[in-house]
mmCIF file of C-alpha atoms in Angstrom:
data_model
loop_
_atom_site.group_PDB
_atom_site.id
_atom_site.type_symbol
_atom_site.label_atom_id
_atom_site.label_comp_id
_atom_site.label_asym_id
_atom_site.label_seq_id
_atom_site.Cartn_x
_atom_site.Cartn_y
_atom_site.Cartn_z
ATOM 1 C CA UNK I 151 104.768 88.939 110.460
ATOM 2 C CA UNK I 152 104.018 92.193 108.114
ATOM 3 C CA UNK I 153 107.175 94.194 107.549
ATOM 4 C CA UNK I 154 106.008 97.607 107.857
ATOM 5 C CA UNK I 155 107.883 100.504 105.990
ATOM 6 C CA UNK I 156 108.238 103.621 108.275
ATOM 7 C CA UNK I 157 107.190 107.188 107.415
ATOM 8 C CA UNK I 158 109.988 108.981 105.112
ATOM 9 C CA UNK I 159 110.106 112.241 107.131
ATOM 10 C CA UNK I 160 112.896 114.866 106.787
ATOM 11 C CA UNK I 161 115.362 115.453 109.739
ATOM 12 C CA UNK I 162 114.377 118.871 109.567
ATOM 13 C CA UNK I 163 110.795 120.511 109.109
ATOM 14 C CA UNK I 164 109.277 123.579 110.207
ATOM 15 C CA UNK I 165 107.054 123.429 113.725
ATOM 16 C CA UNK I 166 104.045 125.374 113.754
ATOM 17 C CA UNK I 167 101.325 125.463 116.409
ATOM 18 C CA UNK I 168 98.506 126.392 114.621
ATOM 19 C CA UNK I 169 96.827 124.872 111.666
ATOM 20 C CA UNK I 170 97.207 126.832 108.531
ATOM 21 C CA UNK I 171 94.950 127.897 106.006
ATOM 22 C CA UNK I 172 93.482 125.302 103.773
ATOM 23 C CA UNK I 173 94.319 126.941 100.133
ATOM 24 C CA UNK I 174 95.591 124.378 97.537
ATOM 25 C CA UNK I 175 94.470 121.411 100.013
ATOM 26 C CA UNK I 176 98.315 120.188 100.045
ATOM 27 C CA UNK I 177 100.006 120.799 103.529
ATOM 28 C CA UNK I 178 103.438 119.090 103.503
ATOM 29 C CA UNK I 179 107.320 119.325 105.576
ATOM 30 C CA UNK I 180 105.822 119.831 108.872
ATOM 31 C CA UNK I 181 105.222 119.268 112.441
ATOM 32 C CA UNK I 182 101.991 120.770 113.542
ATOM 33 C CA UNK I 183 101.817 120.564 117.271
ATOM 34 C CA UNK I 184 100.023 121.241 120.888
ATOM 35 C CA UNK I 185 96.780 122.932 118.969
ATOM 36 C CA UNK I 186 93.321 121.858 118.195
ATOM 37 C CA UNK I 187 91.921 121.647 114.809
ATOM 38 C CA UNK I 188 88.041 122.741 114.843
ATOM 39 C CA UNK I 189 85.179 122.765 112.520
ATOM 40 C CA UNK I 190 86.819 122.048 109.206
ATOM 41 C CA UNK I 191 85.718 119.905 106.036
ATOM 42 C CA UNK I 192 87.805 119.550 103.082
ATOM 43 C CA UNK I 193 87.814 116.743 100.754
ATOM 44 C CA UNK I 194 90.886 115.455 98.498
ATOM 45 C CA UNK I 195 92.941 117.332 101.168
ATOM 46 C CA UNK I 196 97.009 115.970 100.868
ATOM 47 C CA UNK I 197 99.167 115.716 103.675
ATOM 48 C CA UNK I 198 103.039 114.565 102.412
ATOM 49 C CA UNK I 199 105.826 114.303 105.290
ATOM 50 C CA UNK I 200 103.377 115.498 108.265
ATOM 51 C CA UNK I 201 103.799 115.016 111.856
ATOM 52 C CA UNK I 202 101.060 115.520 114.386
ATOM 53 C CA UNK I 203 101.792 115.819 117.611
ATOM 54 C CA UNK I 204 99.504 116.487 120.556
ATOM 55 C CA UNK I 205 96.789 117.732 118.467
ATOM 56 C CA UNK I 206 93.000 117.129 119.003
ATOM 57 C CA UNK I 207 91.142 117.284 115.626
ATOM 58 C CA UNK I 208 87.476 118.181 116.504
ATOM 59 C CA UNK I 209 84.202 118.208 113.910
ATOM 60 C CA UNK I 210 86.579 117.566 111.131
ATOM 61 C CA UNK I 211 85.651 115.941 107.986
ATOM 62 C CA UNK I 212 88.503 114.762 105.262
ATOM 63 C CA UNK I 213 86.666 112.461 102.936
ATOM 64 C CA UNK I 214 89.304 111.472 100.177
ATOM 65 C CA UNK I 215 92.252 112.156 102.103
ATOM 66 C CA UNK I 216 96.061 111.131 101.187
ATOM 67 C CA UNK I 217 98.102 110.846 104.255
ATOM 68 C CA UNK I 218 101.584 110.027 103.017
ATOM 69 C CA UNK I 219 104.483 110.031 105.150
ATOM 70 C CA UNK I 220 102.689 111.157 108.145
ATOM 71 C CA UNK I 221 102.897 110.763 112.008
ATOM 72 C CA UNK I 222 99.910 111.111 114.313
ATOM 73 C CA UNK I 223 101.523 110.869 117.739
ATOM 74 C CA UNK I 224 99.388 111.594 121.268
ATOM 75 C CA UNK I 225 96.629 112.769 118.970
ATOM 76 C CA UNK I 226 92.650 113.047 119.617
ATOM 77 C CA UNK I 227 91.050 111.716 115.971
ATOM 78 C CA UNK I 228 87.992 110.956 117.575
ATOM 79 C CA UNK I 229 85.172 110.887 115.142
ATOM 80 C CA UNK I 230 87.443 112.206 111.954
ATOM 81 C CA UNK I 231 86.054 111.345 108.828
ATOM 82 C CA UNK I 232 89.003 110.090 107.127
ATOM 83 C CA UNK I 233 86.559 107.701 104.377
ATOM 84 C CA UNK I 234 87.544 106.643 100.876
ATOM 85 C CA UNK I 235 91.030 107.742 102.124
ATOM 86 C CA UNK I 236 94.609 106.469 100.873
ATOM 87 C CA UNK I 237 97.084 106.318 103.500
ATOM 88 C CA UNK I 238 100.365 105.244 103.083
ATOM 89 C CA UNK I 239 103.384 104.832 105.027
ATOM 90 C CA UNK I 240 101.679 106.057 108.216
ATOM 91 C CA UNK I 241 101.955 105.662 111.592
ATOM 92 C CA UNK I 242 99.297 106.414 114.723
ATOM 93 C CA UNK I 243 100.865 106.515 118.191
ATOM 94 C CA UNK I 244 99.085 106.548 121.542
ATOM 95 C CA UNK I 245 95.841 108.346 120.088
ATOM 96 C CA UNK I 246 92.715 108.311 120.508
ATOM 97 C CA UNK I 247 90.608 107.248 117.279
ATOM 98 C CA UNK I 248 87.034 106.620 118.881
ATOM 99 C CA UNK I 249 84.409 106.502 116.069
ATOM 100 C CA UNK I 250 86.929 107.421 113.237
ATOM 101 C CA UNK I 251 85.882 106.661 109.960
ATOM 102 C CA UNK I 252 88.277 104.782 108.175
ATOM 103 C CA UNK I 253 85.914 102.680 106.147
ATOM 104 C CA UNK I 254 86.865 102.129 102.152
ATOM 105 C CA UNK I 255 90.192 103.625 102.659
ATOM 106 C CA UNK I 256 93.439 101.930 101.056
ATOM 107 C CA UNK I 257 96.211 101.297 103.679
ATOM 108 C CA UNK I 258 99.712 99.998 103.072
ATOM 109 C CA UNK I 259 102.380 100.180 105.757
ATOM 110 C CA UNK I 260 100.398 101.245 108.396
ATOM 111 C CA UNK I 261 101.488 101.376 112.311
ATOM 112 C CA UNK I 262 98.571 102.009 114.598
ATOM 113 C CA UNK I 263 100.542 101.785 118.101
ATOM 114 C CA UNK I 264 98.871 102.018 121.658
ATOM 115 C CA UNK I 265 95.903 103.429 120.201
ATOM 116 C CA UNK I 266 92.104 103.810 121.337
ATOM 117 C CA UNK I 267 90.208 102.529 118.222
ATOM 118 C CA UNK I 268 86.394 101.715 119.811
ATOM 119 C CA UNK I 269 83.935 102.040 117.248
ATOM 120 C CA UNK I 270 86.129 102.523 114.788
ATOM 121 C CA UNK I 271 84.656 101.970 110.896
ATOM 122 C CA UNK I 272 87.002 100.236 108.454
ATOM 123 C CA UNK I 273 84.362 98.651 106.379
ATOM 124 C CA UNK I 274 85.088 97.860 102.798
ATOM 125 C CA UNK I 275 88.768 99.034 103.551
ATOM 126 C CA UNK I 276 91.953 97.791 101.665
ATOM 127 C CA UNK I 277 94.387 96.678 104.430
ATOM 128 C CA UNK I 278 98.105 95.388 103.305
ATOM 129 C CA UNK I 279 100.939 95.490 105.246
ATOM 130 C CA UNK I 280 99.096 96.974 108.651
ATOM 131 C CA UNK I 281 99.700 96.388 111.877
ATOM 132 C CA UNK I 282 97.722 97.058 115.233
ATOM 133 C CA UNK I 283 99.969 96.936 118.240
ATOM 134 C CA UNK I 284 98.421 97.091 122.067
ATOM 135 C CA UNK I 285 95.350 98.407 120.751
ATOM 136 C CA UNK I 286 91.800 98.749 122.300
ATOM 137 C CA UNK I 287 89.256 97.834 119.247
ATOM 138 C CA UNK I 288 86.469 97.024 120.909
ATOM 139 C CA UNK I 289 83.217 96.983 118.603
ATOM 140 C CA UNK I 290 85.140 98.179 115.809
ATOM 141 C CA UNK I 291 84.025 97.308 112.163
ATOM 142 C CA UNK I 292 85.815 95.258 109.522
ATOM 143 C CA UNK I 293 83.031 94.594 107.721
ATOM 144 C CA UNK I 294 83.947 93.219 104.096
ATOM 145 C CA UNK I 295 87.306 93.982 104.281
ATOM 146 C CA UNK I 296 90.480 92.751 102.332
ATOM 147 C CA UNK I 297 93.664 91.827 104.437
ATOM 148 C CA UNK I 298 97.064 91.287 103.252
ATOM 149 C CA UNK I 299 99.821 91.074 105.785
ATOM 150 C CA UNK I 300 98.036 92.148 108.267
ATOM 151 C CA UNK I 301 98.757 91.763 112.123
ATOM 152 C CA UNK I 302 97.244 92.035 115.405
ATOM 153 C CA UNK I 303 99.434 91.896 118.446
ATOM 154 C CA UNK I 304 98.159 92.050 122.058
ATOM 155 C CA UNK I 305 95.047 94.012 121.114
ATOM 156 C CA UNK I 306 91.553 94.122 122.690
ATOM 157 C CA UNK I 307 89.202 93.015 119.805
ATOM 158 C CA UNK I 308 86.010 92.387 121.937
ATOM 159 C CA UNK I 309 82.903 92.462 119.808
ATOM 160 C CA UNK I 310 85.046 93.252 116.718
ATOM 161 C CA UNK I 311 83.027 92.788 113.493
ATOM 162 C CA UNK I 312 84.978 90.581 111.002
ATOM 163 C CA UNK I 313 81.636 89.778 108.596
ATOM 164 C CA UNK I 314 82.732 88.894 105.168
ATOM 165 C CA UNK I 315 86.142 89.244 106.077
ATOM 166 C CA UNK I 316 88.257 86.369 105.211
ATOM 167 C CA UNK I 317 90.940 86.049 108.174
ATOM 168 C CA UNK I 318 93.089 83.332 106.340
ATOM 169 C CA UNK I 319 96.246 83.866 107.687
ATOM 170 C CA UNK I 320 95.278 86.145 110.399
ATOM 171 C CA UNK I 321 96.913 85.608 113.793
ATOM 172 C CA UNK I 322 94.933 86.451 116.567
ATOM 173 C CA UNK I 323 96.247 84.454 119.186
ATOM 174 C CA UNK I 324 97.948 87.087 121.480
ATOM 175 C CA UNK I 325 94.501 89.124 121.400
ATOM 176 C CA UNK I 326 91.641 89.208 123.765
ATOM 177 C CA UNK I 327 88.132 88.648 123.127
ATOM 178 C CA UNK I 328 84.892 86.902 124.463
ATOM 179 C CA UNK I 329 82.830 87.736 121.149
ATOM 180 C CA UNK I 330 83.579 88.468 117.853
ATOM 181 C CA UNK I 331 81.289 88.659 114.764
ATOM 182 C CA UNK I 332 82.256 86.320 112.089
ATOM 183 C CA UNK I 333 81.302 83.335 110.091
ATOM 184 C CA UNK I 334 82.950 79.669 110.082
ATOM 185 C CA UNK I 335 83.735 80.293 106.120
ATOM 186 C CA UNK I 336 85.954 83.436 107.377
ATOM 187 C CA UNK I 337 87.677 81.996 110.097
ATOM 188 C CA UNK I 338 89.375 79.215 108.121
ATOM 189 C CA UNK I 339 93.249 79.145 108.285
ATOM 190 C CA UNK I 340 92.952 81.975 110.939
ATOM 191 C CA UNK I 341 95.535 81.454 114.005
ATOM 192 C CA UNK I 342 93.997 81.468 117.367
ATOM 193 C CA UNK I 343 95.069 80.442 120.656
ATOM 194 C CA UNK I 344 93.735 76.696 122.362
ATOM 195 C CA UNK I 345 91.188 79.019 124.646
ATOM 196 C CA UNK I 346 90.042 81.028 121.506
ATOM 197 C CA UNK I 347 89.625 77.811 119.361
ATOM 198 C CA UNK I 348 87.208 76.331 122.444
ATOM 199 C CA UNK I 349 85.517 79.587 122.272
ATOM 200 C CA UNK I 350 84.905 79.342 118.534
ATOM 201 C CA UNK I 351 84.020 75.820 118.763
ATOM 202 C CA UNK I 352 81.529 76.499 121.334
ATOM 203 C CA UNK I 353 79.942 79.529 119.342
ATOM 204 C CA UNK I 354 79.378 77.032 116.357
ATOM 205 C CA UNK I 355 77.581 74.423 118.031
ATOM 206 C CA UNK I 356 80.650 71.878 118.749
ATOM 207 C CA UNK I 357 80.305 70.211 122.162
ATOM 208 C CA UNK I 358 84.048 69.950 124.063
ATOM 209 C CA UNK I 359 84.791 66.964 125.678
ATOM 210 C CA UNK I 360 87.123 66.568 128.646
#
């Protein structure tokens, strides 16, 4: 199981209830809470030691973002563009992330807990020491990702796409799904439950005899 480093957050930080003006594209050492962030596009913005609590993001695009020591708690990040970003020591807790674009990101020490990630985009991302726990990832796209020490614990992976993503060492046995997009070659070394193994056998044309 991946050992995730938690965000390094100072004990005392300023609390603000509105999103600060983006001038130098660097926001740090604050708690942003109980607000909406609307209609903002900024490339290469950096968030360092920031907590977002009960924040709704709408029509927000932050390509090439850097999220370092950041926590999102009970936020709505649906359709936010974080593509090509760097995410290091971050937590997404109880957050709605429908269609969030995390394609081509580099993630390390990231924890998704009780999140809704349906239709999330992770294509070509590099994930190292990343954990998904009790989260819904229906129709999520993990096309051609690189996984290293990635955990899926009690997640809904119905119709997730793992095309061209090797799953060696990945344990899916606690997850639920009836259909995945994955090749036989990429399943080699993947850990599944007995019921899941039967489903994959049928998918690949094997006949199961009692």
